[in-house]
Short mmCIF file of C-alpha atoms in Angstrom, two decimals:
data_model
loop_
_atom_site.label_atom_id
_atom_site.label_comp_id
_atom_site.label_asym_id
_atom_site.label_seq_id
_atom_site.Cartn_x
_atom_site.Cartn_y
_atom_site.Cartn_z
CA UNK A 1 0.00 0.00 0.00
CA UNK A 2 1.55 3.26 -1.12
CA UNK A 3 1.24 5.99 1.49
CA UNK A 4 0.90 8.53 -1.51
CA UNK A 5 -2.77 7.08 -2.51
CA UNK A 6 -4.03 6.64 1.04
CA UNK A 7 -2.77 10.17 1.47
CA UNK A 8 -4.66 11.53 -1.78
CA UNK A 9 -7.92 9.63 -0.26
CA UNK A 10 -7.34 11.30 3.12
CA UNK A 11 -7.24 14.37 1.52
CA UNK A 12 -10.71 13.27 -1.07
CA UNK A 13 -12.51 12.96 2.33
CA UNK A 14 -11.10 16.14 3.87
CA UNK A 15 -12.55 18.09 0.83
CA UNK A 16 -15.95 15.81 0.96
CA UNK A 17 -16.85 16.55 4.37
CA UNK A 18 -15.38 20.30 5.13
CA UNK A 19 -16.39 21.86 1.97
CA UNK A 20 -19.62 22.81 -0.22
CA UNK A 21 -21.90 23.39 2.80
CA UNK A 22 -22.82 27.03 4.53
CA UNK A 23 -20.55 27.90 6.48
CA UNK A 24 -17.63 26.02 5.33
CA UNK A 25 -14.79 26.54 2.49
CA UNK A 26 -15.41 26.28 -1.33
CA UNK A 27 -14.93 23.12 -2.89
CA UNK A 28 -11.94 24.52 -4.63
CA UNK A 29 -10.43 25.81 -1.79
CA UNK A 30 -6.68 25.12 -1.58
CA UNK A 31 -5.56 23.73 1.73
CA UNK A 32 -2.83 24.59 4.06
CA UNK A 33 1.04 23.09 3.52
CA UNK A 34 0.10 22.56 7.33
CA UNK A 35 -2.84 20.15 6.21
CA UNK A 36 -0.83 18.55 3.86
CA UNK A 37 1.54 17.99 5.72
CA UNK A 38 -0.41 16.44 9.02
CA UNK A 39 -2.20 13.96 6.36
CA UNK A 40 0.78 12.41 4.99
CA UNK A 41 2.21 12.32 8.82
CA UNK A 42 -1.61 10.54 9.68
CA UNK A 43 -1.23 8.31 6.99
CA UNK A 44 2.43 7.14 7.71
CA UNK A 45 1.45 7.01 11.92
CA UNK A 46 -1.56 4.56 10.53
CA UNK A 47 1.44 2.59 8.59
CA UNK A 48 3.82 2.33 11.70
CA UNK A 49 1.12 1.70 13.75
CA UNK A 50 -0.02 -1.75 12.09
CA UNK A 51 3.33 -2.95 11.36
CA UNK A 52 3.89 -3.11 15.32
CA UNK A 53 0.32 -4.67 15.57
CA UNK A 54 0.27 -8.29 15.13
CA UNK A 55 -2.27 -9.04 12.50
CA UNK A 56 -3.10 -6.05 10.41
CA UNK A 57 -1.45 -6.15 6.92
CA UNK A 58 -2.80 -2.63 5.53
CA UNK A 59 -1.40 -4.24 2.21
CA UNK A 60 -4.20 -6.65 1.58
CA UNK A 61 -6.52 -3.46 1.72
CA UNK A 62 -7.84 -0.45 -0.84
CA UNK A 63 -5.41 2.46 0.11
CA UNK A 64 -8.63 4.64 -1.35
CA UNK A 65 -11.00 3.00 1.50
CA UNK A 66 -8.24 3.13 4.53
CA UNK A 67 -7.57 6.94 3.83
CA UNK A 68 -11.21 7.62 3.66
CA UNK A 69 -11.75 5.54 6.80
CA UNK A 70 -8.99 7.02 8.52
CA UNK A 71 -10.41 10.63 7.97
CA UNK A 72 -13.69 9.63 8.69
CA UNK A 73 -13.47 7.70 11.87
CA UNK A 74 -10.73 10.23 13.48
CA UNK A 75 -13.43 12.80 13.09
CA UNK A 76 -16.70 11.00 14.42
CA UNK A 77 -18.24 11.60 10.99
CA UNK A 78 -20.22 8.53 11.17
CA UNK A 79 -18.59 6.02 9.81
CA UNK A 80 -15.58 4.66 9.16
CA UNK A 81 -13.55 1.67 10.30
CA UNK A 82 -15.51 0.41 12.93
CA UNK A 83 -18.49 0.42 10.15
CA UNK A 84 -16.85 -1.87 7.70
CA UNK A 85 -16.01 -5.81 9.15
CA UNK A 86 -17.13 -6.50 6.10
CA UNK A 87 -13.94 -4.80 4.47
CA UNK A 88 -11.48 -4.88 7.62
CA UNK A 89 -12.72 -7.99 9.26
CA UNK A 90 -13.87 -7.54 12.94
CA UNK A 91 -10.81 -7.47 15.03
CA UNK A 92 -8.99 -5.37 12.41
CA UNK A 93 -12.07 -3.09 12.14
CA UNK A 94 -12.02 -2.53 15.91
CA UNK A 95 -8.24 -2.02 15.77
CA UNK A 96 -8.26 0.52 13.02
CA UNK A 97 -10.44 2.33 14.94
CA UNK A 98 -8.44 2.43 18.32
CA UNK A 99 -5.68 3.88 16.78
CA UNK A 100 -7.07 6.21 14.29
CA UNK A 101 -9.32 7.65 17.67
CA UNK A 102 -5.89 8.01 19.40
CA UNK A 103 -4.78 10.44 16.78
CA UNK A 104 -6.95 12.88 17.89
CA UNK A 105 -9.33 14.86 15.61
CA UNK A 106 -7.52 16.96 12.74
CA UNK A 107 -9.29 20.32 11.63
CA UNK A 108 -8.32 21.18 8.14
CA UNK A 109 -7.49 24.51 7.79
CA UNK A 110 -7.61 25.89 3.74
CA UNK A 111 -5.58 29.07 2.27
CA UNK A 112 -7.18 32.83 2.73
CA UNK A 113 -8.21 33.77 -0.49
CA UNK A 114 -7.74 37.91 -1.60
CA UNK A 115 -10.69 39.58 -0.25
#
């Protein structure tokens, strides 16, 4: 699994959920090098963090569906992880969720635009 397309769904689920509405940034809005940077650093923690967990092979996964989980689930938006045995299996499921939880919630902040 290449941390560059779980990153790119990260970010697809970022713009799906904090843009388009009232009250929140265009959907064009560019965001932050800050953002950026804290989803690739979400992304590879996610990595590390199976690869000292006995079991979980983020390999035999879709990279799309385990950044768009990861997003999701670290941001109580419903769904995620713990919402997909199906995909994850149920021990994996409840592990993936455990440690994207302990990441903490990330608020994605987009560039000012010229007012």
């Amino acid at each position: 699994m290449t941390n560059d397309t779980m990153t790119t769904a990260y970010i697809e689920a970022i713009y799906f959920t904090e843009t388009g509405d009232d009250g929140q940034a265009e959907s064009t809005a560019e965001l932050t090098a800050d953002t950026i940077h804290a989803a690739r650093m979400a992304c590879h923690r996610l990595r590390l963090a199976c690869a000292g967990h006995d079991g979980i092979d983020l390999s035999q996964f879709d990279p799309v569906q385990v950044g768009h989980d990861l997003w999701l689930t670290r941001n109580g938006h419903g769904t995620g992880f713990w919402d997909a045995p199906e995909i994850y299996g149920e021990e994996n499921a409840r592990a993936l969720t455990l440690m994207a939880r302990a990441m903490g919630e990330h608020y994605a902040e987009f560039v000012e635009g010229d007012e």
